[in-house]
CSV table of C-alpha atoms and ligand atoms in Angstrom, one decimal:
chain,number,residue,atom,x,y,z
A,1,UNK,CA,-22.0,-21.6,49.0
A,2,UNK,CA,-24.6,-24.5,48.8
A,3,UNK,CA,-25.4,-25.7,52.9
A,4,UNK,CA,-22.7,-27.4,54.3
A,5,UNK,CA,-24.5,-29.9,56.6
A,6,UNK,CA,-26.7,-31.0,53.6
A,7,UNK,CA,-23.8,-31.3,50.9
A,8,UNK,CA,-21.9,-33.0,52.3
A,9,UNK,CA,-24.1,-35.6,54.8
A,10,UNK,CA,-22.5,-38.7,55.0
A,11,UNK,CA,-26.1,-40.2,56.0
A,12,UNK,CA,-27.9,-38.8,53.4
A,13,UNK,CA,-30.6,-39.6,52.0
A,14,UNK,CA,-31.0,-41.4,55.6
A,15,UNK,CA,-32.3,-38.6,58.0
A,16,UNK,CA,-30.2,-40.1,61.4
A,17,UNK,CA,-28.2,-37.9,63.2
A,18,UNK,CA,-24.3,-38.1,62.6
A,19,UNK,CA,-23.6,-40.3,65.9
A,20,UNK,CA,-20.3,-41.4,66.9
A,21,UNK,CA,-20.2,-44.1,69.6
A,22,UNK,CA,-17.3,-45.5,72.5
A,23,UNK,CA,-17.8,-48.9,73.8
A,24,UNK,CA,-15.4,-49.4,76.3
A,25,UNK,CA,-14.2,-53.4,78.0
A,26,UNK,CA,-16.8,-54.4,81.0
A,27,UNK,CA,-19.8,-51.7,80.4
A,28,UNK,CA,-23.0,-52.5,78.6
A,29,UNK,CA,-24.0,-49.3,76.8
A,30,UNK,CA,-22.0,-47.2,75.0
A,31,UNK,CA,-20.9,-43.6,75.7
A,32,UNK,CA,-20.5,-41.2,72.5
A,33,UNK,CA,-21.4,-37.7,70.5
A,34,UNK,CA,-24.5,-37.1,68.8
A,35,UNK,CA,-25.9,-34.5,66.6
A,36,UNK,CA,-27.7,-32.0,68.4
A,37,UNK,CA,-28.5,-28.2,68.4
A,38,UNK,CA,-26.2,-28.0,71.9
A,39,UNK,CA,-23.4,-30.0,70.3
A,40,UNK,CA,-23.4,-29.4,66.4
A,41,UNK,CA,-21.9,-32.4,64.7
A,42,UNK,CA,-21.1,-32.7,61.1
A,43,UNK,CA,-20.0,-35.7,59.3
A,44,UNK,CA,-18.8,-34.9,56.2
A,45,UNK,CA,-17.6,-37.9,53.6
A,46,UNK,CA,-14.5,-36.5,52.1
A,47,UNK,CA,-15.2,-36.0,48.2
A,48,UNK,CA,-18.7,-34.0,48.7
A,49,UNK,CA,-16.5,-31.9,51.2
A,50,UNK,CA,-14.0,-31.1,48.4
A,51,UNK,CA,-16.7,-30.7,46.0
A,52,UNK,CA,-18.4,-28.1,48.8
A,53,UNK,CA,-15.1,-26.7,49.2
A,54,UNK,CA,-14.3,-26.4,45.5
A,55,UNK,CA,-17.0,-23.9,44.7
A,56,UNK,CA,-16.3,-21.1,42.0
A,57,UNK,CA,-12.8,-22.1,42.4
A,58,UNK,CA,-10.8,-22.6,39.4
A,59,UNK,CA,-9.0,-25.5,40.0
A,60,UNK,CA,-6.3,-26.8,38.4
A,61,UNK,CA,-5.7,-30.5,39.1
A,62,UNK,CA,-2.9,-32.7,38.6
A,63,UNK,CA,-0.2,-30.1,38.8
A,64,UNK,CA,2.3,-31.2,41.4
A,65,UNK,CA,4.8,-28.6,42.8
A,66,UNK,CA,8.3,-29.9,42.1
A,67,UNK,CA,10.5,-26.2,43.2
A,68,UNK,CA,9.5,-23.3,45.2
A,69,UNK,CA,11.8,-19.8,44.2
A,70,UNK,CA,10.7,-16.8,47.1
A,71,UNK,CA,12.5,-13.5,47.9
A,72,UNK,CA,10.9,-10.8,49.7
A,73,UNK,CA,9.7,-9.6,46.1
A,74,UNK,CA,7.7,-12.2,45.3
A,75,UNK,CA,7.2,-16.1,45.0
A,76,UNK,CA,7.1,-18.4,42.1
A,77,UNK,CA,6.4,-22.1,42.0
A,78,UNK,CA,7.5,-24.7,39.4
A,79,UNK,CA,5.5,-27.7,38.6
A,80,UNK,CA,6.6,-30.6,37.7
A,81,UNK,CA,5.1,-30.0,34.0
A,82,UNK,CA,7.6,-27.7,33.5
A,83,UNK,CA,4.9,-24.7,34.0
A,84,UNK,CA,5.6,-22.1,36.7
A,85,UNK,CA,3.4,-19.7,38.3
A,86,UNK,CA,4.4,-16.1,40.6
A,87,UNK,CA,2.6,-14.5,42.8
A,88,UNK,CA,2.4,-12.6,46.2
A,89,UNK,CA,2.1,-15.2,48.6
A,90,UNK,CA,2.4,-19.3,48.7
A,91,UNK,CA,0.4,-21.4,50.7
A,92,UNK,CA,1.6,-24.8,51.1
A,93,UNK,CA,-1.2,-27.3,52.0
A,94,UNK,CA,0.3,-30.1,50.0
A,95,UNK,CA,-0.1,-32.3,53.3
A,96,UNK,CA,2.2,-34.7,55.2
A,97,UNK,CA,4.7,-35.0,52.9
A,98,UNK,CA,4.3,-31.0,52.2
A,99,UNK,CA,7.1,-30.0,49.0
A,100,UNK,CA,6.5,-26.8,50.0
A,101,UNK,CA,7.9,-27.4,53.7
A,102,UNK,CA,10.7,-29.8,52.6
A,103,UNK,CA,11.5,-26.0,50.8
A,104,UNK,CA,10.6,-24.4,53.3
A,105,UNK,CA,12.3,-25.5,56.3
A,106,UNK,CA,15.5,-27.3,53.8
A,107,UNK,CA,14.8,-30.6,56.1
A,108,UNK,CA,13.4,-33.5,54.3
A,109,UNK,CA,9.9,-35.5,55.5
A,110,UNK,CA,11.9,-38.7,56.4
A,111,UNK,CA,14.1,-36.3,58.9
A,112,UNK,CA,10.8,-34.4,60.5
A,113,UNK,CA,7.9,-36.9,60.4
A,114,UNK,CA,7.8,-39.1,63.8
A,115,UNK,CA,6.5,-42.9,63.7
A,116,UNK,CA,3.6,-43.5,65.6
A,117,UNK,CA,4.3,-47.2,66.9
A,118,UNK,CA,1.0,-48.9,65.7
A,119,UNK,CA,0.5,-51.6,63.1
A,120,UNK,CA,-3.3,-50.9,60.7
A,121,UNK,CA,-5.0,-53.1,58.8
A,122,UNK,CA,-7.6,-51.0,56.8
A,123,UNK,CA,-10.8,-52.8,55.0
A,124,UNK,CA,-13.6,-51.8,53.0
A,125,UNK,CA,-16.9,-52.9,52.5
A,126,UNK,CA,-20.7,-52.7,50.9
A,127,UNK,CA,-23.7,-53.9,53.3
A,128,UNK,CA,-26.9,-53.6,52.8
A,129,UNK,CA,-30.7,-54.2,54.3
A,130,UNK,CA,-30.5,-56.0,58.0
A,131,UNK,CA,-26.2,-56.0,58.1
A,132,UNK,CA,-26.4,-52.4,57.2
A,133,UNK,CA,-28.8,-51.4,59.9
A,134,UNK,CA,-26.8,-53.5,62.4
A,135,UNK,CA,-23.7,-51.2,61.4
A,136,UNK,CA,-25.7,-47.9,61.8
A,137,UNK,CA,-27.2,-49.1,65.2
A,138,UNK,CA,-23.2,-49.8,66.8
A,139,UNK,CA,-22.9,-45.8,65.6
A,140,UNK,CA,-24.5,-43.8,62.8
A,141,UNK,CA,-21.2,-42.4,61.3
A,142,UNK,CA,-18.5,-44.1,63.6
A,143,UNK,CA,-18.4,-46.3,66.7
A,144,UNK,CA,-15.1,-47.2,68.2
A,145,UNK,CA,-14.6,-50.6,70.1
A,146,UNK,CA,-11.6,-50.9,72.7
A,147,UNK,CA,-10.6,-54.3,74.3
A,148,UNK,CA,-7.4,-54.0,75.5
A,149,UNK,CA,-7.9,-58.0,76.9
A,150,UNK,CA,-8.0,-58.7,73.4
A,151,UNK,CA,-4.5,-56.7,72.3
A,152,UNK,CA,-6.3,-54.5,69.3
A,153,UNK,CA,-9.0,-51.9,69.0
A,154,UNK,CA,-11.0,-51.3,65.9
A,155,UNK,CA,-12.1,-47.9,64.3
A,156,UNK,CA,-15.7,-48.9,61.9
A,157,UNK,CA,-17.3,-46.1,59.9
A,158,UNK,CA,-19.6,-45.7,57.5
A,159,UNK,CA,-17.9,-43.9,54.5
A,160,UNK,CA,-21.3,-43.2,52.7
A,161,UNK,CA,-24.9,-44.4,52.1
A,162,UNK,CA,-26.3,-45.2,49.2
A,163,UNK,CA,-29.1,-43.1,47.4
A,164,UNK,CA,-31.2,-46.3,47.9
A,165,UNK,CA,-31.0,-45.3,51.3
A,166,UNK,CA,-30.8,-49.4,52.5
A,167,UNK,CA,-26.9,-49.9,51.8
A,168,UNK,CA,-23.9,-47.7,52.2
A,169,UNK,CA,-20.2,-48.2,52.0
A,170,UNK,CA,-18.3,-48.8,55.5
A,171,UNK,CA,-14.8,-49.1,56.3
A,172,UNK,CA,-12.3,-50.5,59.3
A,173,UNK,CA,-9.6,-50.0,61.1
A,174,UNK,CA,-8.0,-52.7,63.0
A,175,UNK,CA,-5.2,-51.4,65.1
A,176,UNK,CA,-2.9,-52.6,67.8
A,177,UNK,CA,0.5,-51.6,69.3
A,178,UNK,CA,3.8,-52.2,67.2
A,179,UNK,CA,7.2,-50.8,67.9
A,180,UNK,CA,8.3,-52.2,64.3
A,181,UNK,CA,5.4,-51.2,62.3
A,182,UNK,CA,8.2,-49.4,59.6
A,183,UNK,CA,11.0,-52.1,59.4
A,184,UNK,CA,11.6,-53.1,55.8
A,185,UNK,CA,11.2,-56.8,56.7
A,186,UNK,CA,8.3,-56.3,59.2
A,187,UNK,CA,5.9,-59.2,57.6
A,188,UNK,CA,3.0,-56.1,56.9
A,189,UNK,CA,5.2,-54.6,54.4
A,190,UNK,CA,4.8,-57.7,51.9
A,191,UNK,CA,1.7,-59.2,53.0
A,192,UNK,CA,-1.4,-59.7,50.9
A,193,UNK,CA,-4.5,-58.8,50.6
A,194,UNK,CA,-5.8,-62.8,51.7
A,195,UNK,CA,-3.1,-62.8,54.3
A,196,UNK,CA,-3.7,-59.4,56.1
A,197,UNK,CA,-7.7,-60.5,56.0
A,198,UNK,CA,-7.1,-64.0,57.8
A,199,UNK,CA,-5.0,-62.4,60.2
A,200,UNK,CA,-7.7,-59.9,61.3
A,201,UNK,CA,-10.2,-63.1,61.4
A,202,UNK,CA,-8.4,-64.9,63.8
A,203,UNK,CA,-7.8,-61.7,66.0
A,204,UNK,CA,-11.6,-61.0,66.0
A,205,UNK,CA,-12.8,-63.8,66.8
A,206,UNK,CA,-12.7,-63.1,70.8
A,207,UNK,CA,-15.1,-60.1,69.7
A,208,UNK,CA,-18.2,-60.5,70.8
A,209,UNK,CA,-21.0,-61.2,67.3
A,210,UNK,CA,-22.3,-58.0,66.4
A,211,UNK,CA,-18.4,-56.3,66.4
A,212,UNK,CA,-17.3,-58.8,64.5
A,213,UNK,CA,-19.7,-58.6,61.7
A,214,UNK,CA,-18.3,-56.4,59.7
A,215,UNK,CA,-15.0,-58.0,59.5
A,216,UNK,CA,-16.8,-61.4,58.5
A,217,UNK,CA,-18.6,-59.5,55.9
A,218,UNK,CA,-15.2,-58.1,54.3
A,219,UNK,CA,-13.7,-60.2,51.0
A,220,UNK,CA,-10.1,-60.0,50.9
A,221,UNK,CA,-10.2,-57.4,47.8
A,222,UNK,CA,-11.5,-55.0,50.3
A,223,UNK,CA,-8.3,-55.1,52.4
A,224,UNK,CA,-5.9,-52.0,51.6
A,225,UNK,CA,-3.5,-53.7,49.5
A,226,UNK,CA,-0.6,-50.5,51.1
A,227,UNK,CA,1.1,-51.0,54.7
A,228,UNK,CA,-0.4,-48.5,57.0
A,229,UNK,CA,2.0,-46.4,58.6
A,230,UNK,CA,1.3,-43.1,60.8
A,231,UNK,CA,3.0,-40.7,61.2
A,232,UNK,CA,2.8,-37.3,63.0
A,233,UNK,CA,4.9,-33.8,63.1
A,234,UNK,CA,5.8,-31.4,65.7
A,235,UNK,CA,7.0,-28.2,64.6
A,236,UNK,CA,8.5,-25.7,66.7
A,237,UNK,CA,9.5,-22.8,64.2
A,238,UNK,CA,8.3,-22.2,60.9
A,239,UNK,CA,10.3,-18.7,59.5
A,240,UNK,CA,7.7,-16.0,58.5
A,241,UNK,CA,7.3,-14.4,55.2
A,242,UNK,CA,5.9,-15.3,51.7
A,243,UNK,CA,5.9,-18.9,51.9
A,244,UNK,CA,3.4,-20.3,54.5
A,245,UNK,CA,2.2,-23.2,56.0
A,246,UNK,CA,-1.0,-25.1,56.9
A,247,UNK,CA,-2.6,-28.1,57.9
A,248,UNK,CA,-1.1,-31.6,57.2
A,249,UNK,CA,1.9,-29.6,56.0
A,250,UNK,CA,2.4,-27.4,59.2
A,251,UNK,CA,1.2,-30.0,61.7
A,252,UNK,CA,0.2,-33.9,60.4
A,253,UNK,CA,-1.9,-35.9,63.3
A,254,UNK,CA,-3.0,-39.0,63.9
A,255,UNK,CA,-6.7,-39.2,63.4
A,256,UNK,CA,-7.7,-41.0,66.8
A,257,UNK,CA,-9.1,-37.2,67.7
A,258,UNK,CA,-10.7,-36.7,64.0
A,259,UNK,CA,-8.9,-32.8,64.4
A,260,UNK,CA,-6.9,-33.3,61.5
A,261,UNK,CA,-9.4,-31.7,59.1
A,262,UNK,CA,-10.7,-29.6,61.6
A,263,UNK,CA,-7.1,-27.9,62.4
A,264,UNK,CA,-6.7,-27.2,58.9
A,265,UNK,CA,-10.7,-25.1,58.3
A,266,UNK,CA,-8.9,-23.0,61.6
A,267,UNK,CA,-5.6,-22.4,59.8
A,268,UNK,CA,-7.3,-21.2,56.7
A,269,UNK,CA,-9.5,-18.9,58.5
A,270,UNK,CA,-6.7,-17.4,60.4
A,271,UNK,CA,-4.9,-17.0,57.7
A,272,UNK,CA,-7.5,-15.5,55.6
A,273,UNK,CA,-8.0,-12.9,58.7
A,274,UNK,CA,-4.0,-11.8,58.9
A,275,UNK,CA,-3.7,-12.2,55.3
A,276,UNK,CA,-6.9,-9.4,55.0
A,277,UNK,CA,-4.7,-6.8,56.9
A,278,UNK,CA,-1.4,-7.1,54.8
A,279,UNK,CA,-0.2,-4.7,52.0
A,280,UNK,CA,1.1,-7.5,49.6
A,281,UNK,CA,4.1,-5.1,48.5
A,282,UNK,CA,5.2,-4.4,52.0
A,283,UNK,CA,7.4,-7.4,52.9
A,284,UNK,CA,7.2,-5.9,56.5
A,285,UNK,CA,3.8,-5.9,57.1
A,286,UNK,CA,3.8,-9.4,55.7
A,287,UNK,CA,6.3,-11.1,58.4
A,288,UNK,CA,4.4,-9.3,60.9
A,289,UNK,CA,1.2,-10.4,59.8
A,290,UNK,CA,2.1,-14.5,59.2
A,291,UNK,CA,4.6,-14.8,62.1
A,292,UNK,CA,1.5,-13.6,64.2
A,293,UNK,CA,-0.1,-16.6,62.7
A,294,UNK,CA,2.4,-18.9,62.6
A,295,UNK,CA,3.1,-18.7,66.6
A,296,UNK,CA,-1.0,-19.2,67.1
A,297,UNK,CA,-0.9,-21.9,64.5
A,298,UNK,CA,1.8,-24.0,65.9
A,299,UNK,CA,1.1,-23.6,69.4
A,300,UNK,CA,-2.5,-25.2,68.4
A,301,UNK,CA,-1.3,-27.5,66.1
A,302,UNK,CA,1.8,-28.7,68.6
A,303,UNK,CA,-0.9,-29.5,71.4
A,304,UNK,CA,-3.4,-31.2,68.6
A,305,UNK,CA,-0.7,-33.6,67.8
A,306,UNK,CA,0.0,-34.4,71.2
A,307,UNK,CA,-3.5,-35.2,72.5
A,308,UNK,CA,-4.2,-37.3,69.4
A,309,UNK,CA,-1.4,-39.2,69.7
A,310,UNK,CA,-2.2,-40.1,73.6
A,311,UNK,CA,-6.1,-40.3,72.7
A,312,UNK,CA,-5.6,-43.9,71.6
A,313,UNK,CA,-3.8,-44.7,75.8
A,314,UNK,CA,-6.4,-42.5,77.0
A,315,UNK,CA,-9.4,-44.5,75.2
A,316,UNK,CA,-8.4,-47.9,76.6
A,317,UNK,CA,-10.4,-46.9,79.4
A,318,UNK,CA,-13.0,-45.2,79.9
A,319,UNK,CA,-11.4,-42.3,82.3
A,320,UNK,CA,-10.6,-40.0,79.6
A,321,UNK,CA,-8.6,-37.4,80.8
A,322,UNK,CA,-8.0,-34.3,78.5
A,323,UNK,CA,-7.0,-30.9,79.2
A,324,UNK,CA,-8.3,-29.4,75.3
A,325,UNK,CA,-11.5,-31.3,76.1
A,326,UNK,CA,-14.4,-29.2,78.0
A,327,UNK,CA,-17.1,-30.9,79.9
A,328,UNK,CA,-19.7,-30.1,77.2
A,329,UNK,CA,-17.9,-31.9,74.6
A,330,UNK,CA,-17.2,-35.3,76.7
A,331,UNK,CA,-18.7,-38.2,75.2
A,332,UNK,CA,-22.2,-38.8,77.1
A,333,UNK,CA,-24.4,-42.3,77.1
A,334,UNK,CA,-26.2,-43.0,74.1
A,335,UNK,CA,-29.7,-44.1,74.5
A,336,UNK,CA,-30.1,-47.2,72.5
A,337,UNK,CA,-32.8,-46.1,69.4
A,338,UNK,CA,-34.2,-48.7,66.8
A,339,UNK,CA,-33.4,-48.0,63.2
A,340,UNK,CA,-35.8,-48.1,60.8
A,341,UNK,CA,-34.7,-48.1,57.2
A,342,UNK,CA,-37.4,-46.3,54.4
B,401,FAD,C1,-8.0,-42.3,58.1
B,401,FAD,C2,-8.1,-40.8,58.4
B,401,FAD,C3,-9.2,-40.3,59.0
B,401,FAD,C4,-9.3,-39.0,59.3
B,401,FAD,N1,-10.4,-38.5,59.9
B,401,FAD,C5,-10.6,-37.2,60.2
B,401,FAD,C6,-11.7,-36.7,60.9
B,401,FAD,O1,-12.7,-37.5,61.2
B,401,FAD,N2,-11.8,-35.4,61.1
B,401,FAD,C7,-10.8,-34.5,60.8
B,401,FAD,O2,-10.9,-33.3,61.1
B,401,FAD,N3,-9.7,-35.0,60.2
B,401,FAD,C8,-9.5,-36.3,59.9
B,401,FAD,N4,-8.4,-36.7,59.3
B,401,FAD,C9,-7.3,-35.8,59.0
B,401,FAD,C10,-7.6,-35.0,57.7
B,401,FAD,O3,-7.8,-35.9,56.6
B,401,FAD,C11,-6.4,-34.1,57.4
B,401,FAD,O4,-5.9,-33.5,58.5
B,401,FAD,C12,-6.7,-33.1,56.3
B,401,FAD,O5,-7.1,-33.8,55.1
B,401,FAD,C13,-5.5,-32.2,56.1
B,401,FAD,O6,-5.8,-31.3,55.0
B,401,FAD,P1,-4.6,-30.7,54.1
B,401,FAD,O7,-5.3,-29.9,53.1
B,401,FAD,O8,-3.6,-30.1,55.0
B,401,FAD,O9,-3.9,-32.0,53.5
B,401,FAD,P2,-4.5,-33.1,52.5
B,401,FAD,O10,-5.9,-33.3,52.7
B,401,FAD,O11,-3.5,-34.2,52.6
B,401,FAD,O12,-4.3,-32.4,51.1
B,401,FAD,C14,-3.1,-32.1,50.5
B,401,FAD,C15,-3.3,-32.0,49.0
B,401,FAD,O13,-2.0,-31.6,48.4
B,401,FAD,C16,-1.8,-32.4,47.3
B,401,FAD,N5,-0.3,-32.4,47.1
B,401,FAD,C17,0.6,-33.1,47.7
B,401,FAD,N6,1.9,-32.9,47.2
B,401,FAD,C18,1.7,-32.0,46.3
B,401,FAD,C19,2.6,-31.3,45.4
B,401,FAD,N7,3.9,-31.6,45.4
B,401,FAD,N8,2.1,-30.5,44.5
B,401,FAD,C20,0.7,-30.2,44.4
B,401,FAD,N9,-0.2,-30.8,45.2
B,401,FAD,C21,0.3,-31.7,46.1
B,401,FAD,C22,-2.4,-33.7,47.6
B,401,FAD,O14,-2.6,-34.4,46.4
B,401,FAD,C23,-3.6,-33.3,48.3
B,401,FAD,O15,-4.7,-33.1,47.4
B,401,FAD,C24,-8.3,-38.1,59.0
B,401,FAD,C25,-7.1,-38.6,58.3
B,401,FAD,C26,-7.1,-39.9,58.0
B,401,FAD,C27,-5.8,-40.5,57.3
């Protein structure tokens, strides 16, 4: 495998540390998580991760699972190109809206996923030079501003840099409580691009400068022209045998922790562990092996859910109270560090 820090470096070819900052209402700096040989942290933008994660794989894209068939002899899948393939085991990590679990578990998505009560407004957009360094200094990968004065808070990221190393591609994420975020006539499910944009404006416009830049900077195509709606899933029994679970599929999150991903690497290497023990002909040995990984699995995943769903409560101030959290990993002050583009 090629190194995974280096392939898939968001900041590359910029040599800053992946940084993630907090600001939080009536302090001056900013607390946060930096790379560091005590605290390794990777930012990984998403496509040189699947790339990374692709390698010597034969992949097959763009076949979509429409039927799962299982017994304890065996499992076949049938695509929705009419092709079908058998084998030993099936792993579903077809995500959120997992085929494989509405199989699975004979309970549709609509029946298991919850609504998380927020309302998102998601834009995208290219700085470069002097407004691209601005955006670094807030946070190197991803700063996080919380004014609950103001009634919103706002996720900003930087998706990618450029290979000129003096631009890069960022992204936001307004956000503020909303009971009706799903209803069919709530005004976000028909809004446009222009409309969604002007709304954010106005809301901003309390922000102090330098958090408001990047909304300024956004043209109306940038604005995700798709309402926004999270959801998240609690399961509390998955039935063991050839057909199993993982990730998105087994436990979907909101990403206010950024655990999603990172739930779903543990998962797989669990798997591969229990999976390394089995005889794939002995249907005994098999329930054994994947209910031993479902019960770790879901108790994990059940408790990821949780916390990320109360992280956004918890980050309105700065008393950040969690249990799965050790006192290494609490965000710590970031020194503030001039940037200096090549
Ligand atoms: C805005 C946002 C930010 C996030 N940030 C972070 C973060 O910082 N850190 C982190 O750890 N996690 C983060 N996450 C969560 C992370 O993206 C997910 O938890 C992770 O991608 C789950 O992986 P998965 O393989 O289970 O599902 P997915 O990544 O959703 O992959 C499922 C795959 O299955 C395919 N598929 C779906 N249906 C079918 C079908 N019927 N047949 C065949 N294929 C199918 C899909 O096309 C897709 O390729 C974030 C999520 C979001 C939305």
């Amino acid at each position: 495998m090629p190194d995974l820090r280096e392939a898939t470096n968001h900041l590359a070819p910029l040599s800053l540390p992946a940084q993630i900052s907090l600001y939080f209402p009536g302090r001056d700096g900013r607390l946060g998580w930096q790379d560091s040989p005590e605290l390794p942290v990777i930012r990984a933008e998403r496509r040189r991760l699947r790339d990374w994660l692709s390698t010597n794989i034969p992949i097959q894209w763009g076949k979509r699972v429409r039927k799962v068939e299982h017994d304890d002899e065996g499992v076949a899948v049938v695509f929705e190109d009419g092709s079908r393939a058998e084998g030993d085991i099936l792993v579903g990590a077809d995500g959120i809206k997992s085929v494989v679990r509405e199989y699975l578990l004979q309970r549709s998505s609509d029946e298991l996923l919850k609504l998380v009560p927020l309302a998102a407004i998601v834009g995208e957009v290219d700085l470069s030079g002097e407004a691209f360094k601005r955006q670094l200094q807030l946070g190197h990968s991803a700063y996080v501003f919380v004014s609950p004065d103001i009634g919103f808070w706002n996720f900003g990221g930087l998706h990618h840099a450029y290979p000129d190393g003096r631009s890069g591609r960022h992204y936001w994420m307004f956000m503020e409580s909303d009971a009706h975020v799903a209803d069919a006539d709530h005004w976000l499910q028909t809004a446009t691009q222009d409309e969604k944009l002007d709304y954010v404006l106005k809301k901003v416009a309390k922000m102090p400068p330098k958090f408001r830049e990047v909304f300024e900077a956004t043209p109306a195509s940038g604005i995700k022209k798709e309402p926004h709606i999270w959801r998240d899933l609690e399961l509390e029994n998955v039935p063991a045998g050839r057909v199993i679970l993982m990730g998105d599929a087994a436990h979907a999150m909101t990403p206010f922790r950024g655990e999603g991903g990172h739930h779903t690497f543990i998962d797989a290497m669990q798997l591969s562990q229990v999976l390394g023990k089995v005889n794939e002909r002995d249907i005994e040995s098999i329930k054994a092996a994947v209910a031993e990984y479902n019960a770790e699995m879901l108790e994990r995943g059940v408790e990821a859910v949780r916390n990320s769903r109360t992280e956004q409560a918890a980050r309105k101030s700065e008393e950040r109270k969690s249990n799965s959290q050790s006192p290494a990993t609490l965000p710590k002050p970031l020194p503030e560090v001039e940037i200096v583009l090549g």
